[in-house]
PDB file of C-alpha atoms and ligand atoms in Angstrom:
ATOM      1  CA  UNK A   1     110.557  83.195 135.142  1.00 52.00           C
ATOM      2  CA  UNK A   2     109.052  84.535 131.958  1.00 56.00           C
ATOM      3  CA  UNK A   3     106.205  86.952 131.906  1.00 57.00           C
ATOM      4  CA  UNK A   4     104.760  86.991 128.439  1.00 54.00           C
ATOM      5  CA  UNK A   5     103.543  90.345 127.243  1.00 60.00           C
ATOM      6  CA  UNK A   6     100.846  90.604 124.620  1.00 67.00           C
ATOM      7  CA  UNK A   7     101.197  93.339 122.093  1.00 80.00           C
ATOM      8  CA  UNK A   8      98.224  95.353 120.959  1.00 92.00           C
ATOM      9  CA  UNK A   9      98.424  95.884 117.212  1.00 95.00           C
ATOM     10  CA  UNK A  10      96.250  98.499 115.531  1.00 96.00           C
ATOM     11  CA  UNK A  11      95.824  99.154 111.830  1.00 97.00           C
ATOM     12  CA  UNK A  12      93.583 100.796 109.262  1.00 98.00           C
ATOM     13  CA  UNK A  13      93.255 102.528 105.923  1.00 98.00           C
ATOM     14  CA  UNK A  14      92.585 106.191 105.285  1.00 98.00           C
ATOM     15  CA  UNK A  15      90.337 107.507 102.502  1.00 98.00           C
ATOM     16  CA  UNK A  16      90.436 110.897 100.782  1.00 98.00           C
ATOM     17  CA  UNK A  17      88.503 112.747 103.478  1.00 98.00           C
ATOM     18  CA  UNK A  18      89.508 114.723 106.567  1.00 98.00           C
ATOM     19  CA  UNK A  19      92.540 116.670 105.359  1.00 98.00           C
ATOM     20  CA  UNK A  20      93.423 120.177 104.181  1.00 98.00           C
ATOM     21  CA  UNK A  21      94.573 119.664 100.575  1.00 98.00           C
ATOM     22  CA  UNK A  22      92.559 121.186  97.736  1.00 98.00           C
ATOM     23  CA  UNK A  23      91.723 120.469  94.106  1.00 97.00           C
ATOM     24  CA  UNK A  24      92.890 117.114  92.745  1.00 97.00           C
ATOM     25  CA  UNK A  25      94.390 116.337  96.161  1.00 98.00           C
ATOM     26  CA  UNK A  26      91.220 116.966  98.170  1.00 98.00           C
ATOM     27  CA  UNK A  27      91.661 116.424 100.931  1.00 97.00           C
ATOM     28  CA  UNK A  28      93.710 113.935 102.964  1.00 98.00           C
ATOM     29  CA  UNK A  29      96.569 113.532 100.505  1.00 98.00           C
ATOM     30  CA  UNK A  30      99.508 111.857 102.234  1.00 98.00           C
ATOM     31  CA  UNK A  31     101.887 111.767  99.254  1.00 98.00           C
ATOM     32  CA  UNK A  32     104.729 114.299  99.034  1.00 97.00           C
ATOM     33  CA  UNK A  33     105.713 113.245  95.517  1.00 96.00           C
ATOM     34  CA  UNK A  34     102.465 113.977  93.659  1.00 97.00           C
ATOM     35  CA  UNK A  35     102.662 117.765  93.157  1.00 97.00           C
ATOM     36  CA  UNK A  36     100.593 118.870  96.159  1.00 98.00           C
ATOM     37  CA  UNK A  37     101.587 121.753  98.462  1.00 98.00           C
ATOM     38  CA  UNK A  38     104.138 120.141 100.829  1.00 98.00           C
ATOM     39  CA  UNK A  39     102.968 122.189 103.798  1.00 98.00           C
ATOM     40  CA  UNK A  40      99.461 120.779 103.334  1.00 98.00           C
ATOM     41  CA  UNK A  41     100.831 117.238 103.085  1.00 98.00           C
ATOM     42  CA  UNK A  42     102.739 117.832 106.327  1.00 98.00           C
ATOM     43  CA  UNK A  43      99.511 119.019 107.976  1.00 98.00           C
ATOM     44  CA  UNK A  44      97.608 116.003 106.621  1.00 98.00           C
ATOM     45  CA  UNK A  45     100.201 113.620 107.998  1.00 98.00           C
ATOM     46  CA  UNK A  46     100.023 115.379 111.347  1.00 98.00           C
ATOM     47  CA  UNK A  47      96.207 115.095 111.372  1.00 98.00           C
ATOM     48  CA  UNK A  48      96.576 111.340 110.881  1.00 98.00           C
ATOM     49  CA  UNK A  49      99.310 111.055 113.525  1.00 98.00           C
ATOM     50  CA  UNK A  50      97.193 112.912 116.080  1.00 98.00           C
ATOM     51  CA  UNK A  51      94.110 110.826 115.264  1.00 97.00           C
ATOM     52  CA  UNK A  52      96.086 107.648 115.843  1.00 97.00           C
ATOM     53  CA  UNK A  53      97.737 109.049 118.955  1.00 96.00           C
ATOM     54  CA  UNK A  54     101.168 107.750 117.964  1.00 97.00           C
ATOM     55  CA  UNK A  55     104.595 109.295 118.454  1.00 95.00           C
ATOM     56  CA  UNK A  56     105.561 109.012 114.827  1.00 96.00           C
ATOM     57  CA  UNK A  57     104.385 108.081 111.333  1.00 98.00           C
ATOM     58  CA  UNK A  58     106.922 106.564 108.968  1.00 98.00           C
ATOM     59  CA  UNK A  59     106.375 106.749 105.201  1.00 98.00           C
ATOM     60  CA  UNK A  60     108.542 105.008 102.627  1.00 98.00           C
ATOM     61  CA  UNK A  61     110.058 106.478  99.493  1.00 97.00           C
ATOM     62  CA  UNK A  62     108.356 103.859  97.324  1.00 98.00           C
ATOM     63  CA  UNK A  63     110.053 102.774  94.112  1.00 97.00           C
ATOM     64  CA  UNK A  64     108.014  99.763  92.798  1.00 96.00           C
ATOM     65  CA  UNK A  65     110.766  97.402  93.961  1.00 97.00           C
ATOM     66  CA  UNK A  66     110.912  94.316  96.178  1.00 98.00           C
ATOM     67  CA  UNK A  67     113.188  96.005  98.734  1.00 98.00           C
ATOM     68  CA  UNK A  68     112.141  95.499 102.342  1.00 98.00           C
ATOM     69  CA  UNK A  69     113.711  97.411 105.230  1.00 98.00           C
ATOM     70  CA  UNK A  70     113.559  97.180 108.990  1.00 98.00           C
ATOM     71  CA  UNK A  71     112.798 100.533 110.592  1.00 97.00           C
ATOM     72  CA  UNK A  72     115.042 101.179 113.608  1.00 93.00           C
ATOM     73  CA  UNK A  73     114.281 104.848 114.196  1.00 85.00           C
ATOM     74  CA  UNK A  74     116.783 106.106 111.660  1.00 87.00           C
ATOM     75  CA  UNK A  75     116.765 107.144 108.013  1.00 91.00           C
ATOM     76  CA  UNK A  76     115.080 104.666 105.735  1.00 95.00           C
ATOM     77  CA  UNK A  77     116.485 103.952 102.271  1.00 97.00           C
ATOM     78  CA  UNK A  78     113.950 103.851  99.391  1.00 98.00           C
ATOM     79  CA  UNK A  79     111.920 100.641  99.662  1.00 98.00           C
ATOM     80  CA  UNK A  80     108.460  99.130  99.239  1.00 98.00           C
ATOM     81  CA  UNK A  81     108.218  97.108 102.428  1.00 98.00           C
ATOM     82  CA  UNK A  82     108.856  98.258 105.981  1.00 98.00           C
ATOM     83  CA  UNK A  83     108.975  96.217 109.180  1.00 98.00           C
ATOM     84  CA  UNK A  84     109.230  97.399 112.771  1.00 97.00           C
ATOM     85  CA  UNK A  85     108.950  96.120 116.297  1.00 96.00           C
ATOM     86  CA  UNK A  86     109.031  99.630 117.791  1.00 96.00           C
ATOM     87  CA  UNK A  87     106.035 100.772 119.806  1.00 95.00           C
ATOM     88  CA  UNK A  88     104.002 103.878 118.952  1.00 95.00           C
ATOM     89  CA  UNK A  89     105.487 104.124 115.471  1.00 97.00           C
ATOM     90  CA  UNK A  90     102.890 103.761 112.721  1.00 98.00           C
ATOM     91  CA  UNK A  91     104.424 102.463 109.513  1.00 98.00           C
ATOM     92  CA  UNK A  92     102.545 103.537 106.398  1.00 98.00           C
ATOM     93  CA  UNK A  93     102.175 102.441 102.799  1.00 98.00           C
ATOM     94  CA  UNK A  94     100.859 105.039 100.325  1.00 98.00           C
ATOM     95  CA  UNK A  95      98.673 103.973  97.425  1.00 98.00           C
ATOM     96  CA  UNK A  96      96.275 105.122  94.704  1.00 98.00           C
ATOM     97  CA  UNK A  97      95.413 101.767  92.961  1.00 98.00           C
ATOM     98  CA  UNK A  98      98.281  99.581  94.207  1.00 98.00           C
ATOM     99  CA  UNK A  99      97.672  97.126  97.048  1.00 98.00           C
ATOM    100  CA  UNK A 100      98.328  98.409 100.563  1.00 98.00           C
ATOM    101  CA  UNK A 101      99.259  95.229 102.460  1.00 98.00           C
ATOM    102  CA  UNK A 102      99.510  95.217 106.256  1.00 98.00           C
ATOM    103  CA  UNK A 103     101.015  92.352 108.220  1.00 98.00           C
ATOM    104  CA  UNK A 104     100.691  91.673 111.929  1.00 97.00           C
ATOM    105  CA  UNK A 105     103.068  89.187 113.510  1.00 96.00           C
ATOM    106  CA  UNK A 106     103.481  88.354 117.194  1.00 93.00           C
ATOM    107  CA  UNK A 107     106.391  90.746 117.808  1.00 93.00           C
ATOM    108  CA  UNK A 108     106.464  92.967 114.776  1.00 96.00           C
ATOM    109  CA  UNK A 109     104.375  94.565 112.037  1.00 97.00           C
ATOM    110  CA  UNK A 110     104.885  95.340 108.353  1.00 98.00           C
ATOM    111  CA  UNK A 111     103.445  97.631 105.667  1.00 98.00           C
ATOM    112  CA  UNK A 112     103.962  96.653 102.039  1.00 98.00           C
ATOM    113  CA  UNK A 113     103.393  98.442  98.715  1.00 98.00           C
ATOM    114  CA  UNK A 114     102.415  95.970  96.006  1.00 98.00           C
ATOM    115  CA  UNK A 115     101.351  96.926  92.524  1.00 97.00           C
ATOM    116  CA  UNK A 116     102.053  94.792  89.493  1.00 96.00           C
ATOM    117  CA  UNK A 117     105.803  95.048  90.215  1.00 97.00           C
ATOM    118  CA  UNK A 118     105.503  94.118  93.885  1.00 98.00           C
ATOM    119  CA  UNK A 119     103.173  91.204  93.177  1.00 98.00           C
ATOM    120  CA  UNK A 120     105.311  89.745  90.386  1.00 97.00           C
ATOM    121  CA  UNK A 121     108.465  90.165  92.514  1.00 97.00           C
ATOM    122  CA  UNK A 122     106.675  88.503  95.476  1.00 98.00           C
ATOM    123  CA  UNK A 123     107.454  91.315  97.879  1.00 98.00           C
ATOM    124  CA  UNK A 124     105.038  89.918 100.484  1.00 98.00           C
ATOM    125  CA  UNK A 125     106.983  86.638 100.651  1.00 98.00           C
ATOM    126  CA  UNK A 126     110.226  88.619 101.058  1.00 98.00           C
ATOM    127  CA  UNK A 127     108.655  90.642 103.859  1.00 98.00           C
ATOM    128  CA  UNK A 128     107.408  87.580 105.755  1.00 98.00           C
ATOM    129  CA  UNK A 129     110.770  85.834 105.362  1.00 98.00           C
ATOM    130  CA  UNK A 130     112.547  88.866 106.809  1.00 98.00           C
ATOM    131  CA  UNK A 131     110.050  89.041 109.701  1.00 98.00           C
ATOM    132  CA  UNK A 132     110.706  85.328 110.356  1.00 98.00           C
ATOM    133  CA  UNK A 133     114.474  85.815 110.307  1.00 98.00           C
ATOM    134  CA  UNK A 134     114.666  89.015 112.346  1.00 97.00           C
ATOM    135  CA  UNK A 135     111.729  88.646 114.713  1.00 96.00           C
ATOM    136  CA  UNK A 136     111.124  84.860 114.845  1.00 96.00           C
ATOM    137  CA  UNK A 137     107.686  85.231 113.319  1.00 96.00           C
ATOM    138  CA  UNK A 138     105.790  82.307 111.830  1.00 96.00           C
ATOM    139  CA  UNK A 139     102.152  83.241 112.435  1.00 96.00           C
ATOM    140  CA  UNK A 140     100.631  86.177 110.631  1.00 97.00           C
ATOM    141  CA  UNK A 141      97.497  88.161 110.000  1.00 97.00           C
ATOM    142  CA  UNK A 142      97.268  89.872 106.601  1.00 98.00           C
ATOM    143  CA  UNK A 143      95.029  92.824 105.750  1.00 98.00           C
ATOM    144  CA  UNK A 144      94.821  94.357 102.289  1.00 98.00           C
ATOM    145  CA  UNK A 145      93.004  97.658 101.748  1.00 98.00           C
ATOM    146  CA  UNK A 146      91.267  99.028  98.631  1.00 98.00           C
ATOM    147  CA  UNK A 147      93.121  98.645  95.310  1.00 98.00           C
ATOM    148  CA  UNK A 148      92.260  98.546  91.606  1.00 98.00           C
ATOM    149  CA  UNK A 149      90.300  95.409  90.752  1.00 97.00           C
ATOM    150  CA  UNK A 150      88.511  93.396  88.091  1.00 94.00           C
ATOM    151  CA  UNK A 151      88.022  94.941  84.672  1.00 96.00           C
ATOM    152  CA  UNK A 152      89.398  98.282  85.920  1.00 97.00           C
ATOM    153  CA  UNK A 153      92.976  97.001  85.954  1.00 97.00           C
ATOM    154  CA  UNK A 154      94.049  96.610  82.351  1.00 95.00           C
ATOM    155  CA  UNK A 155      97.543  95.430  81.509  1.00 94.00           C
ATOM    156  CA  UNK A 156      96.612  94.638  77.899  1.00 88.00           C
ATOM    157  CA  UNK A 157      99.227  92.479  76.144  1.00 86.00           C
ATOM    158  CA  UNK A 158     101.913  92.845  78.808  1.00 93.00           C
ATOM    159  CA  UNK A 159     103.836  89.602  79.360  1.00 94.00           C
ATOM    160  CA  UNK A 160     103.807  88.822  83.072  1.00 95.00           C
ATOM    161  CA  UNK A 161     105.772  85.563  82.787  1.00 95.00           C
ATOM    162  CA  UNK A 162     104.628  83.002  85.355  1.00 95.00           C
ATOM    163  CA  UNK A 163     101.920  85.500  86.388  1.00 96.00           C
ATOM    164  CA  UNK A 164     100.186  85.342  83.002  1.00 96.00           C
ATOM    165  CA  UNK A 165      97.898  82.718  84.592  1.00 96.00           C
ATOM    166  CA  UNK A 166      96.340  85.525  86.676  1.00 97.00           C
ATOM    167  CA  UNK A 167      95.460  87.504  83.579  1.00 95.00           C
ATOM    168  CA  UNK A 168      91.870  87.530  82.530  1.00 92.00           C
ATOM    169  CA  UNK A 169      91.796  88.889  79.000  1.00 93.00           C
ATOM    170  CA  UNK A 170      93.180  92.429  79.280  1.00 95.00           C
ATOM    171  CA  UNK A 171      93.080  92.395  83.091  1.00 96.00           C
ATOM    172  CA  UNK A 172      95.507  91.313  85.796  1.00 97.00           C
ATOM    173  CA  UNK A 173      93.902  89.881  88.924  1.00 97.00           C
ATOM    174  CA  UNK A 174      96.272  90.970  91.706  1.00 97.00           C
ATOM    175  CA  UNK A 175      94.016  89.441  94.358  1.00 97.00           C
ATOM    176  CA  UNK A 176      94.241  85.963  92.837  1.00 97.00           C
ATOM    177  CA  UNK A 177      98.005  86.284  92.447  1.00 98.00           C
ATOM    178  CA  UNK A 178      98.437  87.388  96.060  1.00 98.00           C
ATOM    179  CA  UNK A 179      96.188  84.603  97.369  1.00 98.00           C
ATOM    180  CA  UNK A 180      98.263  82.034  95.450  1.00 98.00           C
ATOM    181  CA  UNK A 181     101.479  83.549  96.806  1.00 98.00           C
ATOM    182  CA  UNK A 182     100.192  83.225 100.373  1.00 98.00           C
ATOM    183  CA  UNK A 183      98.931  79.685  99.792  1.00 98.00           C
ATOM    184  CA  UNK A 184     102.392  78.603  98.628  1.00 98.00           C
ATOM    185  CA  UNK A 185     103.942  79.655 101.964  1.00 98.00           C
ATOM    186  CA  UNK A 186     103.576  76.335 103.779  1.00 97.00           C
ATOM    187  CA  UNK A 187     105.992  77.166 106.607  1.00 96.00           C
ATOM    188  CA  UNK A 188     103.843  79.945 107.982  1.00 98.00           C
ATOM    189  CA  UNK A 189     100.464  79.973 109.661  1.00 97.00           C
ATOM    190  CA  UNK A 190      97.940  82.594 108.556  1.00 98.00           C
ATOM    191  CA  UNK A 191      95.399  83.274 111.273  1.00 96.00           C
ATOM    192  CA  UNK A 192      93.552  85.813 109.202  1.00 97.00           C
ATOM    193  CA  UNK A 193      93.631  86.981 105.581  1.00 98.00           C
ATOM    194  CA  UNK A 194      91.331  89.872 104.711  1.00 98.00           C
ATOM    195  CA  UNK A 195      91.474  91.355 101.217  1.00 98.00           C
ATOM    196  CA  UNK A 196      89.250  94.355 100.475  1.00 98.00           C
ATOM    197  CA  UNK A 197      86.673  94.037  97.693  1.00 98.00           C
ATOM    198  CA  UNK A 198      86.676  97.797  97.194  1.00 98.00           C
ATOM    199  CA  UNK A 199      88.067  98.966  93.859  1.00 98.00           C
ATOM    200  CA  UNK A 200      89.813 102.345  94.071  1.00 98.00           C
ATOM    201  CA  UNK A 201      88.997 103.065  90.419  1.00 98.00           C
ATOM    202  CA  UNK A 202      85.241 102.584  91.020  1.00 98.00           C
ATOM    203  CA  UNK A 203      84.990 104.215  94.426  1.00 98.00           C
ATOM    204  CA  UNK A 204      85.456 107.986  94.556  1.00 97.00           C
ATOM    205  CA  UNK A 205      86.172 107.892  98.316  1.00 98.00           C
ATOM    206  CA  UNK A 206      89.699 106.807  97.364  1.00 98.00           C
ATOM    207  CA  UNK A 207      92.414 108.347  95.242  1.00 98.00           C
ATOM    208  CA  UNK A 208      92.924 106.457  91.963  1.00 98.00           C
ATOM    209  CA  UNK A 209      95.874 107.195  89.696  1.00 98.00           C
ATOM    210  CA  UNK A 210      94.390 105.274  86.776  1.00 97.00           C
ATOM    211  CA  UNK A 211      91.111 107.189  87.054  1.00 98.00           C
ATOM    212  CA  UNK A 212      92.408 110.681  87.772  1.00 97.00           C
ATOM    213  CA  UNK A 213      96.092 110.879  86.797  1.00 96.00           C
ATOM    214  CA  UNK A 214      96.959 113.873  88.963  1.00 98.00           C
ATOM    215  CA  UNK A 215      95.724 112.826  92.376  1.00 98.00           C
ATOM    216  CA  UNK A 216      96.674 112.203  95.987  1.00 98.00           C
ATOM    217  CA  UNK A 217      97.623 109.100  97.939  1.00 98.00           C
ATOM    218  CA  UNK A 218      95.783 107.420 100.778  1.00 98.00           C
ATOM    219  CA  UNK A 219      97.510 104.982 103.084  1.00 98.00           C
ATOM    220  CA  UNK A 220      97.427 101.791 105.077  1.00 98.00           C
ATOM    221  CA  UNK A 221      98.954 102.112 108.545  1.00 98.00           C
ATOM    222  CA  UNK A 222      99.826  99.600 111.253  1.00 98.00           C
ATOM    223  CA  UNK A 223     101.421 100.019 114.649  1.00 97.00           C
ATOM    224  CA  UNK A 224     102.098  98.434 118.010  1.00 95.00           C
ATOM    225  CA  UNK A 225     100.466 100.476 120.760  1.00 90.00           C
TER     226      UNK A 225
HETATM  227 ZN1   ZN B 301      86.807  99.268  89.525  1.00 65.80          ZN
END
Protein backbone atom coordinates (compact mmCIF):
# COMPACT_ATOMS: atom_id res chain seq x y z
CA UNK A 1 0.00 0.00 0.00
CA UNK A 2 1.09 3.53 -0.73
CA UNK A 3 1.22 6.21 1.87
CA UNK A 4 1.46 9.53 0.13
CA UNK A 5 3.61 12.09 1.86
CA UNK A 6 3.01 15.78 1.34
CA UNK A 7 6.04 17.97 1.14
CA UNK A 8 6.12 21.35 2.82
CA UNK A 9 7.80 23.85 0.51
CA UNK A 10 8.97 27.19 1.85
CA UNK A 11 10.35 30.13 -0.09
CA UNK A 12 11.04 33.85 0.09
CA UNK A 13 13.17 36.78 -0.99
CA UNK A 14 15.69 38.68 1.08
CA UNK A 15 16.20 42.45 0.91
CA UNK A 16 19.31 44.46 1.76
CA UNK A 17 18.71 44.52 5.51
CA UNK A 18 19.82 42.31 8.40
CA UNK A 19 23.44 41.55 7.52
CA UNK A 20 26.93 42.69 8.50
CA UNK A 21 28.35 44.15 5.26
CA UNK A 22 29.17 47.85 5.09
CA UNK A 23 29.26 50.65 2.52
CA UNK A 24 27.88 49.82 -0.92
CA UNK A 25 27.13 46.29 0.31
CA UNK A 26 25.10 47.33 3.36
CA UNK A 27 24.10 45.04 4.72
CA UNK A 28 22.84 41.58 3.75
CA UNK A 29 24.99 41.12 0.66
CA UNK A 30 24.95 37.47 -0.38
CA UNK A 31 27.22 37.77 -3.44
CA UNK A 32 30.85 36.65 -3.21
CA UNK A 33 31.74 38.01 -6.65
CA UNK A 34 30.93 41.71 -6.13
CA UNK A 35 34.02 42.95 -4.25
CA UNK A 36 32.69 42.69 -0.69
CA UNK A 37 34.71 41.26 2.22
CA UNK A 38 34.29 37.47 1.81
CA UNK A 39 34.20 36.88 5.55
CA UNK A 40 31.22 39.23 5.81
CA UNK A 41 29.48 37.47 2.93
CA UNK A 42 30.05 34.15 4.71
CA UNK A 43 28.51 35.62 7.87
CA UNK A 44 25.55 37.01 5.90
CA UNK A 45 24.89 33.64 4.32
CA UNK A 46 25.06 32.02 7.74
CA UNK A 47 22.58 34.57 9.15
CA UNK A 48 20.16 33.60 6.38
CA UNK A 49 20.75 29.87 6.88
CA UNK A 50 20.08 30.15 10.61
CA UNK A 51 16.96 32.26 10.05
CA UNK A 52 15.59 29.62 7.70
CA UNK A 53 16.64 26.79 9.99
CA UNK A 54 18.02 24.72 7.12
CA UNK A 55 21.04 22.44 6.99
CA UNK A 56 22.53 24.10 3.96
CA UNK A 57 22.22 26.99 1.50
CA UNK A 58 23.32 26.38 -2.07
CA UNK A 59 24.30 29.32 -4.29
CA UNK A 60 25.09 29.05 -7.99
CA UNK A 61 28.05 30.49 -9.84
CA UNK A 62 25.76 32.39 -12.21
CA UNK A 63 26.95 33.05 -15.75
CA UNK A 64 23.91 34.51 -17.64
CA UNK A 65 23.43 31.18 -19.42
CA UNK A 66 20.53 28.75 -19.85
CA UNK A 67 22.35 25.93 -18.02
CA UNK A 68 20.23 24.12 -15.44
CA UNK A 69 21.69 21.64 -12.96
CA UNK A 70 20.27 19.18 -10.49
CA UNK A 71 21.82 19.56 -7.05
CA UNK A 72 22.69 16.18 -5.52
CA UNK A 73 24.79 17.33 -2.58
CA UNK A 74 27.99 17.63 -4.56
CA UNK A 75 29.88 20.35 -6.40
CA UNK A 76 27.74 22.35 -8.76
CA UNK A 77 29.12 23.49 -12.13
CA UNK A 78 28.43 27.13 -13.11
CA UNK A 79 24.76 27.48 -14.04
CA UNK A 80 21.71 29.74 -13.83
CA UNK A 81 19.08 27.23 -12.80
CA UNK A 82 19.21 24.74 -9.95
CA UNK A 83 16.78 21.96 -9.06
CA UNK A 84 16.70 19.72 -6.01
CA UNK A 85 14.49 17.22 -4.28
CA UNK A 86 16.69 17.14 -1.16
CA UNK A 87 15.14 18.19 2.13
CA UNK A 88 16.51 21.02 4.28
CA UNK A 89 18.65 22.38 1.45
CA UNK A 90 17.69 25.91 0.43
CA UNK A 91 18.63 26.62 -3.17
CA UNK A 92 19.27 30.29 -3.86
CA UNK A 93 19.35 32.64 -6.82
CA UNK A 94 21.27 35.92 -6.39
CA UNK A 95 20.08 39.07 -8.11
CA UNK A 96 20.35 42.86 -8.28
CA UNK A 97 17.89 43.69 -11.15
CA UNK A 98 17.57 40.27 -12.81
CA UNK A 99 14.51 38.13 -12.12
CA UNK A 100 14.77 35.69 -9.22
CA UNK A 101 12.36 32.90 -10.25
CA UNK A 102 11.33 30.20 -7.78
CA UNK A 103 9.48 27.06 -8.81
CA UNK A 104 7.64 24.63 -6.57
CA UNK A 105 6.71 21.24 -7.98
CA UNK A 106 5.20 18.27 -6.15
CA UNK A 107 8.51 16.51 -5.47
CA UNK A 108 11.14 19.09 -6.21
CA UNK A 109 11.94 22.80 -6.24
CA UNK A 110 13.96 25.11 -8.48
CA UNK A 111 15.64 28.53 -8.33
CA UNK A 112 16.34 30.31 -11.60
CA UNK A 113 18.36 33.41 -12.53
CA UNK A 114 16.78 35.21 -15.48
CA UNK A 115 17.94 38.53 -16.83
CA UNK A 116 17.70 39.47 -20.47
CA UNK A 117 19.89 36.46 -21.36
CA UNK A 118 17.89 33.97 -19.31
CA UNK A 119 14.56 35.26 -20.61
CA UNK A 120 15.60 35.23 -24.27
CA UNK A 121 17.13 31.74 -23.86
CA UNK A 122 13.91 30.55 -22.13
CA UNK A 123 15.72 29.19 -19.10
CA UNK A 124 12.45 28.74 -17.19
CA UNK A 125 11.11 26.38 -19.87
CA UNK A 126 14.38 24.41 -19.72
CA UNK A 127 14.09 24.19 -15.94
CA UNK A 128 10.48 22.95 -16.01
CA UNK A 129 11.30 20.40 -18.71
CA UNK A 130 14.16 19.04 -16.61
CA UNK A 131 11.92 18.89 -13.52
CA UNK A 132 9.34 16.98 -15.60
CA UNK A 133 11.95 14.53 -16.88
CA UNK A 134 13.81 13.92 -13.63
CA UNK A 135 11.07 14.28 -11.04
CA UNK A 136 7.85 13.57 -13.01
CA UNK A 137 6.56 17.07 -12.41
CA UNK A 138 3.72 18.57 -14.43
CA UNK A 139 2.08 20.95 -11.96
CA UNK A 140 3.92 24.02 -10.77
CA UNK A 141 3.73 27.16 -8.71
CA UNK A 142 5.92 30.05 -9.88
CA UNK A 143 7.05 32.98 -7.75
CA UNK A 144 9.14 35.85 -9.08
CA UNK A 145 10.69 38.39 -6.69
CA UNK A 146 11.64 42.04 -7.26
CA UNK A 147 13.48 42.86 -10.51
CA UNK A 148 14.04 45.90 -12.74
CA UNK A 149 10.81 46.96 -14.42
CA UNK A 150 9.08 49.41 -16.72
CA UNK A 151 10.99 52.45 -17.91
CA UNK A 152 13.91 51.59 -15.59
CA UNK A 153 15.06 48.73 -17.81
CA UNK A 154 16.52 50.28 -20.94
CA UNK A 155 17.97 48.09 -23.66
CA UNK A 156 17.95 50.92 -26.21
CA UNK A 157 18.44 49.68 -29.79
CA UNK A 158 19.48 46.14 -28.86
CA UNK A 159 18.03 43.55 -31.25
CA UNK A 160 16.29 40.88 -29.19
CA UNK A 161 15.11 38.81 -32.17
CA UNK A 162 11.74 37.19 -31.51
CA UNK A 163 11.67 39.07 -28.18
CA UNK A 164 11.57 42.48 -29.87
CA UNK A 165 7.77 42.29 -29.45
CA UNK A 166 8.30 42.75 -25.68
CA UNK A 167 10.20 45.97 -26.22
CA UNK A 168 8.42 49.17 -25.45
CA UNK A 169 10.48 51.94 -26.99
CA UNK A 170 13.85 51.77 -25.21
CA UNK A 171 12.58 49.30 -22.60
CA UNK A 172 12.38 45.51 -22.42
CA UNK A 173 9.40 44.15 -20.51
CA UNK A 174 10.75 40.96 -18.93
CA UNK A 175 7.46 40.33 -17.13
CA UNK A 176 5.47 40.23 -20.37
CA UNK A 177 8.06 37.97 -21.98
CA UNK A 178 8.02 35.57 -19.03
CA UNK A 179 4.21 35.49 -18.92
CA UNK A 180 4.13 34.62 -22.64
CA UNK A 181 6.74 31.90 -22.11
CA UNK A 182 4.63 30.33 -19.36
CA UNK A 183 1.43 30.62 -21.39
CA UNK A 184 3.04 28.69 -24.26
CA UNK A 185 3.71 25.69 -21.99
CA UNK A 186 0.46 23.82 -22.62
CA UNK A 187 1.63 20.49 -21.19
CA UNK A 188 2.00 21.83 -17.68
CA UNK A 189 -0.50 23.07 -15.14
CA UNK A 190 0.30 26.28 -13.26
CA UNK A 191 -1.54 26.42 -9.96
CA UNK A 192 -0.11 29.78 -9.06
CA UNK A 193 1.93 32.45 -10.84
CA UNK A 194 2.99 35.43 -8.73
CA UNK A 195 5.25 38.06 -10.26
CA UNK A 196 6.40 40.93 -8.03
CA UNK A 197 5.50 44.48 -9.06
CA UNK A 198 8.45 45.84 -7.11
CA UNK A 199 11.17 47.42 -9.23
CA UNK A 200 14.66 47.00 -7.75
CA UNK A 201 15.84 50.19 -9.46
CA UNK A 202 13.07 52.27 -7.80
CA UNK A 203 13.08 50.62 -4.39
CA UNK A 204 16.12 51.26 -2.20
CA UNK A 205 15.31 48.23 0.00
CA UNK A 206 16.89 46.12 -2.75
CA UNK A 207 20.30 46.07 -4.36
CA UNK A 208 20.21 47.38 -7.95
CA UNK A 209 23.21 47.04 -10.25
CA UNK A 210 21.80 49.49 -12.80
CA UNK A 211 21.20 52.10 -10.10
CA UNK A 212 24.34 51.69 -8.02
CA UNK A 213 26.97 49.84 -10.07
CA UNK A 214 29.05 48.62 -7.13
CA UNK A 215 26.48 46.92 -4.94
CA UNK A 216 25.46 43.68 -3.26
CA UNK A 217 23.11 40.87 -4.21
CA UNK A 218 19.89 39.79 -2.55
CA UNK A 219 18.39 36.39 -3.17
CA UNK A 220 15.35 34.24 -3.73
CA UNK A 221 15.42 30.96 -1.80
CA UNK A 222 13.23 27.86 -1.85
CA UNK A 223 13.44 24.61 0.06
CA UNK A 224 11.62 21.47 1.10
CA UNK A 225 11.32 21.34 4.88
ZN1 LIG B 1 11.99 51.26 -11.48
